[in-house]
GROMACS .gro file of C-alpha atoms in nm:
model
  354
    1MET     CA    1   3.688  12.486   4.533
    2ALA     CA    2   3.621  12.822   4.464
    3THR     CA    3   3.713  13.023   4.183
    4VAL     CA    4   3.678  13.417   4.104
    5GLY     CA    5   3.597  13.508   3.766
    6ASP     CA    6   3.829  13.260   3.579
    7ALA     CA    7   4.092  13.279   3.794
    8ALA     CA    8   4.221  12.941   3.947
    9SER     CA    9   4.305  13.075   4.285
   10ALA     CA   10   4.082  12.950   4.585
   11SER     CA   11   3.962  13.235   4.780
   12ARG     CA   12   4.167  13.264   5.111
   13ARG     CA   13   3.887  13.359   5.372
   14PRO     CA   14   3.598  13.079   5.422
   15ASP     CA   15   3.347  13.147   5.174
   16GLY     CA   16   2.980  13.079   5.294
   17VAL     CA   17   2.846  12.914   4.957
   18GLN     CA   18   3.169  12.671   4.957
   19GLN     CA   19   3.096  12.585   5.289
   20ARG     CA   20   2.734  12.497   5.226
   21LEU     CA   21   2.818  12.301   4.896
   22GLU     CA   22   3.037  12.108   5.061
   23ALA     CA   23   2.778  12.032   5.360
   24LEU     CA   24   2.507  11.935   5.069
   25VAL     CA   25   2.748  11.663   4.952
   26ARG     CA   26   2.852  11.552   5.309
   27ASP     CA   27   2.467  11.534   5.441
   28PHE     CA   28   2.299  11.411   5.176
   29LYS     CA   29   2.553  11.190   5.045
   30ALA     CA   30   2.541  11.373   4.722
   31PRO     CA   31   2.860  11.302   4.465
   32ALA     CA   32   2.915  11.642   4.355
   33ALA     CA   33   2.774  11.995   4.375
   34LEU     CA   34   2.854  12.297   4.147
   35ALA     CA   35   2.761  12.659   4.175
   36THR     CA   36   2.783  12.992   3.983
   37VAL     CA   37   2.701  13.327   4.171
   38THR     CA   38   2.715  13.683   4.075
   39GLY     CA   39   2.674  13.898   4.397
   40ARG     CA   40   2.614  14.275   4.468
   41ASP     CA   41   2.968  14.347   4.392
   42GLY     CA   42   2.898  14.217   4.040
   43ARG     CA   43   3.158  13.973   4.067
   44THR     CA   44   3.119  13.617   3.941
   45ARG     CA   45   3.222  13.312   4.167
   46ARG     CA   46   3.227  12.928   4.065
   47TYR     CA   47   3.234  12.663   4.285
   48THR     CA   48   3.250  12.294   4.334
   49ALA     CA   49   3.259  12.001   4.597
   50GLY     CA   50   3.266  11.639   4.588
   51VAL     CA   51   3.400  11.419   4.304
   52GLY     CA   52   3.280  11.401   3.948
   53ASP     CA   53   3.296  11.042   3.870
   54LEU     CA   54   3.268  10.801   4.135
   55ALA     CA   55   3.402  10.516   3.890
   56THR     CA   56   3.754  10.723   3.875
   57GLY     CA   57   3.770  10.959   4.155
   58ALA     CA   58   3.800  11.274   3.909
   59LYS     CA   59   3.744  11.594   4.020
   60VAL     CA   60   3.459  11.801   3.952
   61PRO     CA   61   3.482  11.998   3.658
   62VAL     CA   62   3.429  12.396   3.736
   63ASP     CA   63   3.134  12.539   3.560
   64GLY     CA   64   3.040  12.172   3.402
   65GLN     CA   65   2.783  12.102   3.209
   66VAL     CA   66   2.474  11.917   3.332
   67ARG     CA   67   2.118  11.823   3.226
   68VAL     CA   68   1.929  12.129   3.328
   69GLY     CA   69   1.572  11.956   3.325
   70SER     CA   70   1.279  12.190   3.340
   71ASN     CA   71   1.467  12.492   3.297
   72THR     CA   72   1.412  12.400   2.930
   73LYS     CA   73   1.050  12.517   3.009
   74ALA     CA   74   1.183  12.881   3.007
   75PHE     CA   75   1.351  12.846   2.659
   76THR     CA   76   1.045  12.684   2.551
   77SER     CA   77   0.833  12.969   2.655
   78VAL     CA   78   1.048  13.229   2.548
   79VAL     CA   79   1.040  13.097   2.194
   80LEU     CA   80   0.626  13.089   2.219
   81LEU     CA   81   0.613  13.420   2.312
   82GLN     CA   82   0.819  13.552   2.071
   83LEU     CA   83   0.612  13.439   1.815
   84VAL     CA   84   0.341  13.598   1.994
   85GLY     CA   85   0.515  13.910   1.972
   86GLU     CA   86   0.559  13.829   1.578
   87GLY     CA   87   0.174  13.791   1.555
   88LYS     CA   88   0.173  13.429   1.474
   89VAL     CA   89   0.055  13.287   1.799
   90GLY     CA   90  -0.219  13.428   2.016
   91LEU     CA   91  -0.145  13.393   2.381
   92ASP     CA   92  -0.538  13.331   2.478
   93ALA     CA   93  -0.632  13.181   2.166
   94PHE     CA   94  -0.741  12.797   2.218
   95VAL     CA   95  -0.474  12.505   2.106
   96ASP     CA   96  -0.744  12.394   1.817
   97THR     CA   97  -0.626  12.727   1.650
   98TYR     CA   98  -0.285  12.548   1.596
   99LEU     CA   99  -0.332  12.175   1.671
  100PRO     CA  100  -0.711  12.104   1.557
  101GLY     CA  101  -0.831  11.784   1.707
  102LEU     CA  102  -0.504  11.710   1.868
  103LEU     CA  103  -0.606  11.746   2.234
  104ARG     CA  104  -0.925  11.504   2.296
  105GLY     CA  105  -1.007  11.286   2.602
  106ASP     CA  106  -1.167  11.249   2.917
  107GLY     CA  107  -1.254  11.597   3.049
  108ILE     CA  108  -0.949  11.698   2.778
  109ASP     CA  109  -1.055  11.915   2.482
  110GLY     CA  110  -0.815  12.176   2.281
  111ARG     CA  111  -1.110  12.382   2.208
  112ASN     CA  112  -1.106  12.467   2.569
  113ILE     CA  113  -0.760  12.472   2.648
  114THR     CA  114  -0.571  12.791   2.601
  115VAL     CA  115  -0.161  12.893   2.520
  116ARG     CA  116  -0.143  13.073   2.834
  117GLN     CA  117  -0.274  12.775   2.993
  118LEU     CA  118  -0.049  12.540   2.883
  119LEU     CA  119   0.278  12.773   2.980
  120GLN     CA  120   0.122  12.836   3.327
  121HIS     CA  121   0.010  12.471   3.424
  122THR     CA  122  -0.349  12.578   3.437
  123SER     CA  123  -0.447  12.358   3.171
  124GLY     CA  124  -0.590  12.041   3.356
  125LEU     CA  125  -0.378  11.823   3.109
  126PRO     CA  126  -0.247  11.515   3.323
  127ASN     CA  127   0.124  11.506   3.332
  128TYR     CA  128   0.300  11.222   3.098
  129THR     CA  129   0.580  11.211   3.306
  130GLU     CA  130   0.369  11.032   3.574
  131TYR     CA  131   0.312  10.732   3.316
  132LEU     CA  132   0.660  10.659   3.173
  133GLU     CA  133   0.780  10.302   3.220
  134GLY     CA  134   1.107  10.260   3.405
  135ASP     CA  135   1.298  10.243   3.038
  136ARG     CA  136   1.248  10.579   2.976
  137LEU     CA  137   1.632  10.675   2.993
  138ASP     CA  138   1.729  10.455   2.715
  139ARG     CA  139   1.477  10.456   2.416
  140TYR     CA  140   1.346  10.753   2.195
  141TYR     CA  141   0.988  10.876   2.238
  142GLU     CA  142   0.807  11.059   1.977
  143PRO     CA  143   0.609  11.359   2.104
  144ARG     CA  144   0.295  11.229   2.008
  145GLU     CA  145   0.378  10.876   2.170
  146LEU     CA  146   0.428  11.079   2.530
  147LEU     CA  147   0.108  11.288   2.463
  148ASP     CA  148  -0.090  10.990   2.425
  149LEU     CA  149   0.047  10.856   2.760
  150ALA     CA  150  -0.117  11.185   2.909
  151LEU     CA  151  -0.437  11.173   2.707
  152ALA     CA  152  -0.519  10.804   2.805
  153HIS     CA  153  -0.608  10.968   3.187
  154THR     CA  154  -0.879  11.206   3.298
  155SER     CA  155  -0.825  11.586   3.300
  156ASP     CA  156  -0.722  11.689   3.663
  157PHE     CA  157  -0.932  12.001   3.608
  158THR     CA  158  -1.114  12.221   3.438
  159PRO     CA  159  -0.881  12.453   3.226
  160GLY     CA  160  -0.820  12.748   3.444
  161ASP     CA  161  -0.977  12.619   3.756
  162GLY     CA  162  -0.648  12.508   3.913
  163TRP     CA  163  -0.295  12.477   3.889
  164LYS     CA  164  -0.135  12.141   3.872
  165TYR     CA  165   0.260  12.109   3.755
  166SER     CA  166   0.229  11.912   3.437
  167ASN     CA  167   0.494  11.838   3.161
  168THR     CA  168   0.228  11.805   2.896
  169GLY     CA  169   0.134  12.164   2.845
  170TYR     CA  170   0.509  12.193   2.744
  171LEU     CA  171   0.513  11.881   2.529
  172VAL     CA  172   0.213  12.081   2.310
  173ALA     CA  173   0.373  12.408   2.328
  174GLY     CA  174   0.650  12.246   2.140
  175MET     CA  175   0.432  12.100   1.888
  176ILE     CA  176   0.285  12.439   1.834
  177ILE     CA  177   0.625  12.592   1.786
  178GLN     CA  178   0.708  12.319   1.527
  179ARG     CA  179   0.370  12.369   1.344
  180ILE     CA  180   0.399  12.745   1.362
  181THR     CA  181   0.756  12.759   1.225
  182GLY     CA  182   0.801  12.436   1.033
  183ARG     CA  183   1.134  12.335   1.224
  184PRO     CA  184   1.204  12.118   1.529
  185VAL     CA  185   1.170  12.276   1.868
  186GLY     CA  186   1.564  12.256   1.942
  187GLU     CA  187   1.670  12.469   1.633
  188GLU     CA  188   1.404  12.724   1.756
  189ILE     CA  189   1.539  12.721   2.082
  190THR     CA  190   1.901  12.729   1.937
  191HIS     CA  191   1.856  13.013   1.675
  192ARG     CA  192   1.603  13.225   1.881
  193VAL     CA  193   1.771  13.192   2.226
  194ILE     CA  194   2.106  12.987   2.253
  195ASP     CA  195   2.262  13.154   1.945
  196ARG     CA  196   2.092  13.497   2.003
  197ILE     CA  197   2.254  13.551   2.380
  198GLY     CA  198   2.574  13.371   2.284
  199LEU     CA  199   2.509  13.072   2.590
  200ARG     CA  200   2.831  12.866   2.411
  201HIS     CA  201   2.770  12.590   2.633
  202THR     CA  202   2.397  12.513   2.610
  203TYR     CA  203   2.242  12.260   2.365
  204PHE     CA  204   1.919  12.054   2.257
  205PRO     CA  205   2.016  11.701   2.171
  206VAL     CA  206   1.922  11.619   1.861
  207PRO     CA  207   1.745  11.264   1.836
  208GLY     CA  208   1.984  10.986   1.909
  209ASP     CA  209   2.229  11.174   2.125
  210THR     CA  210   2.257  11.051   2.446
  211THR     CA  211   2.585  11.216   2.557
  212VAL     CA  212   2.680  11.519   2.755
  213HIS     CA  213   2.920  11.715   2.514
  214GLU     CA  214   3.208  11.911   2.725
  215ALA     CA  215   3.359  11.847   3.050
  216HIS     CA  216   3.048  11.748   3.316
  217PRO     CA  217   3.057  11.582   3.637
  218GLU     CA  218   2.862  11.231   3.603
  219GLY     CA  219   2.508  11.200   3.713
  220TYR     CA  220   2.384  10.961   3.950
  221ASP     CA  221   2.047  10.777   4.067
  222ARG     CA  222   1.912  10.494   4.268
  223LEU     CA  223   1.739  10.298   4.029
  224THR     CA  224   1.583  10.095   4.351
  225PRO     CA  225   1.462  10.235   4.696
  226GLY     CA  226   1.810  10.210   4.912
  227GLY     CA  227   1.990  10.070   4.597
  228PRO     CA  228   2.365  10.184   4.506
  229LEU     CA  229   2.388  10.505   4.326
  230THR     CA  230   2.403  10.423   3.947
  231ASP     CA  231   2.587  10.661   3.676
  232VAL     CA  232   2.260  10.789   3.438
  233THR     CA  233   2.469  11.027   3.263
  234ARG     CA  234   2.386  10.909   2.937
  235GLN     CA  235   2.061  10.938   2.874
  236ASP     CA  236   1.802  10.975   2.566
  237MET     CA  237   1.598  11.307   2.660
  238SER     CA  238   1.351  11.302   2.412
  239TRP     CA  239   1.139  11.195   2.711
  240GLY     CA  240   1.172  11.503   2.848
  241TRP     CA  241   1.175  11.717   2.489
  242ALA     CA  242   1.027  12.068   2.510
  243ALA     CA  243   0.960  12.014   2.887
  244GLY     CA  244   1.309  11.908   3.002
  245ALA     CA  245   1.575  11.814   2.749
  246LEU     CA  246   1.853  12.103   2.743
  247VAL     CA  247   2.211  12.068   2.879
  248SER     CA  248   2.372  12.354   3.000
  249THR     CA  249   2.580  12.499   3.287
  250ASN     CA  250   2.532  12.715   3.593
  251THR     CA  251   2.672  13.011   3.439
  252ASP     CA  252   2.485  12.982   3.114
  253LEU     CA  253   2.185  12.985   3.292
  254ASN     CA  254   2.261  13.262   3.479
  255ARG     CA  255   2.329  13.465   3.192
  256PHE     CA  256   1.976  13.336   3.033
  257TYR     CA  257   1.800  13.459   3.320
  258THR     CA  258   1.968  13.756   3.375
  259THR     CA  259   1.883  13.857   3.027
  260LEU     CA  260   1.568  13.748   3.028
  261ILE     CA  261   1.485  13.929   3.288
  262GLY     CA  262   1.659  14.255   3.153
  263GLY     CA  263   1.438  14.239   2.870
  264GLY     CA  264   1.679  14.120   2.616
  265LEU     CA  265   1.496  13.825   2.481
  266ILE     CA  266   1.088  13.939   2.448
  267ALA     CA  267   0.918  14.270   2.445
  268PRO     CA  268   0.839  14.433   2.762
  269GLU     CA  269   0.480  14.357   2.741
  270LEU     CA  270   0.498  13.992   2.676
  271LEU     CA  271   0.800  13.998   2.956
  272ALA     CA  272   0.519  14.106   3.199
  273GLN     CA  273   0.251  13.846   3.081
  274MET     CA  274   0.544  13.608   3.164
  275ARG     CA  275   0.596  13.769   3.489
  276THR     CA  276   0.217  13.760   3.604
  277THR     CA  277   0.197  13.441   3.835
  278VAL     CA  278  -0.010  13.223   4.048
  279PRO     CA  279   0.030  13.051   4.378
  280ALA     CA  280   0.239  12.735   4.316
  281ASP     CA  281   0.332  12.663   4.676
  282GLU     CA  282   0.214  12.307   4.717
  283HIS     CA  283   0.473  12.217   4.440
  284LEU     CA  284   0.740  12.443   4.441
  285GLY     CA  285   0.765  12.569   4.786
  286GLN     CA  286   0.659  12.801   5.025
  287GLY     CA  287   0.579  13.137   4.840
  288ALA     CA  288   0.656  12.997   4.484
  289ARG     CA  289   0.464  13.210   4.203
  290TYR     CA  290   0.414  13.016   3.865
  291GLY     CA  291   0.435  13.248   3.561
  292LEU     CA  292   0.468  13.151   3.177
  293GLY     CA  293   0.750  12.906   3.226
  294LEU     CA  294   0.899  13.154   3.491
  295ILE     CA  295   0.901  13.120   3.885
  296SER     CA  296   0.942  13.402   4.141
  297PHE     CA  297   1.095  13.289   4.472
  298PRO     CA  298   1.078  13.511   4.785
  299LEU     CA  299   1.424  13.592   4.935
  300THR     CA  300   1.472  13.614   5.317
  301CYS     CA  301   1.670  13.949   5.278
  302GLY     CA  302   1.322  14.083   5.088
  303GLY     CA  303   1.216  14.069   4.735
  304VAL     CA  304   1.213  13.787   4.486
  305TYR     CA  305   1.432  13.612   4.246
  306TRP     CA  306   1.312  13.501   3.899
  307GLY     CA  307   1.413  13.119   3.749
  308HIS     CA  308   1.298  12.808   3.732
  309GLY     CA  309   1.508  12.507   3.819
  310GLY     CA  310   1.505  12.144   3.710
  311THR     CA  311   1.507  11.792   3.838
  312LEU     CA  312   1.540  11.437   3.662
  313PRO     CA  313   1.745  11.150   3.669
  314GLY     CA  314   2.122  11.241   3.742
  315TYR     CA  315   2.057  11.638   3.820
  316VAL     CA  316   1.849  11.876   4.014
  317THR     CA  317   1.925  12.230   3.931
  318ARG     CA  318   1.830  12.533   4.165
  319GLY     CA  319   1.833  12.887   4.098
  320GLY     CA  320   1.758  13.232   3.961
  321VAL     CA  321   1.824  13.602   3.923
  322THR     CA  322   1.727  13.944   4.094
  323GLU     CA  323   1.613  14.251   3.921
  324ASP     CA  324   1.942  14.449   4.037
  325GLY     CA  325   2.185  14.193   3.857
  326ARG     CA  326   2.255  13.919   4.157
  327ALA     CA  327   2.232  13.555   4.019
  328ALA     CA  328   2.294  13.197   4.171
  329ASN     CA  329   2.281  12.868   4.031
  330ILE     CA  330   2.358  12.542   4.205
  331ALA     CA  331   2.387  12.195   4.055
  332VAL     CA  332   2.372  11.858   4.249
  333THR     CA  333   2.476  11.520   4.046
  334THR     CA  334   2.168  11.305   4.185
  335VAL     CA  335   1.833  11.358   4.287
  336PRO     CA  336   1.861  11.384   4.679
  337ALA     CA  337   1.625  11.258   4.921
  338VAL     CA  338   1.342  11.524   4.963
  339GLU     CA  339   1.455  11.666   5.287
  340ALA     CA  340   1.743  11.773   5.037
  341LYS     CA  341   1.546  12.001   4.817
  342PRO     CA  342   1.467  12.269   5.043
  343ARG     CA  343   1.799  12.253   5.151
  344ILE     CA  344   1.927  12.361   4.802
  345ALA     CA  345   1.678  12.632   4.763
  346ALA     CA  346   1.802  12.767   5.091
  347ASP     CA  347   2.132  12.765   4.964
  348VAL     CA  348   2.055  12.944   4.666
  349ASP     CA  349   1.862  13.241   4.893
  350ALA     CA  350   2.195  13.240   5.106
  351ALA     CA  351   2.424  13.282   4.785
  352LEU     CA  352   2.153  13.560   4.661
  353CYS     CA  353   2.103  13.720   4.964
  354ARG     CA  354   2.486  13.742   5.087
   0.00000   0.00000   0.00000
């Protein structure tokens, strides 16, 4: 189903985005897909395909809430950069300046890792999510417990000498935010970003909250290779924390990235730092470049778009915005086969280039 703005009427002519969503559901056996697209004409269209709940057959709610995973990193980065702008944090200061003695391990030393490197995945810190046990969705983790999983392993490279995606950098970034502000990172994200720009359907779960609050499609995962789809909507997102805990909608994500790229959240000089990128093709796709919690992706029609994306049990989100106001975000309610992820990225590209 496609809607224009808040209207409930479906488009009379075939719509390429709608057709692509339906193909995603069909070809990769995804329960549902949702999208919000703002085109060159400035009009916003919202789409759904598939089934919102496999148990009941309920429809997919238009612009339903989903767990947006690593899009959280962009929010965390914005808060930390705001603190840089306030003179409370130095982007090229070492972690030990704020968390003395915290980062110590085999090849790991917080006296040699900068805040910038945490945000750009150039710190060499091992990725803690690679070492989480299978019960991660059902239990509460303290951030320090997650950090210890990473510190038990050897650094991936000398800080600044490589690039490798690591949730651990954002775990430490969240700890710095809490140390500097004296408030939980979720409260800072809420106050400084979510409430500030009116993201009414976005929230950072409080400890113990495992639900998705508003109308949403259920999220599914195969808990064993080749096994049946299992409903994993309820999760204790403490395991994702400052790297991946947020719940949002496609429309709210588009608004966040549009506001960010438009200069509405951080000063121009800090936005320039956020948009200073390094190659990240190997993990994120051909031509992708990683800034400070912000990724640039090339467009087939020329130029780039800016966003992040997220993958976690139950939900995959991909999308971003262009300099001239186009925006597209797609959510799929399972983690599809590896070959599906480039297809979702291609669908975002098609939506932005039409």
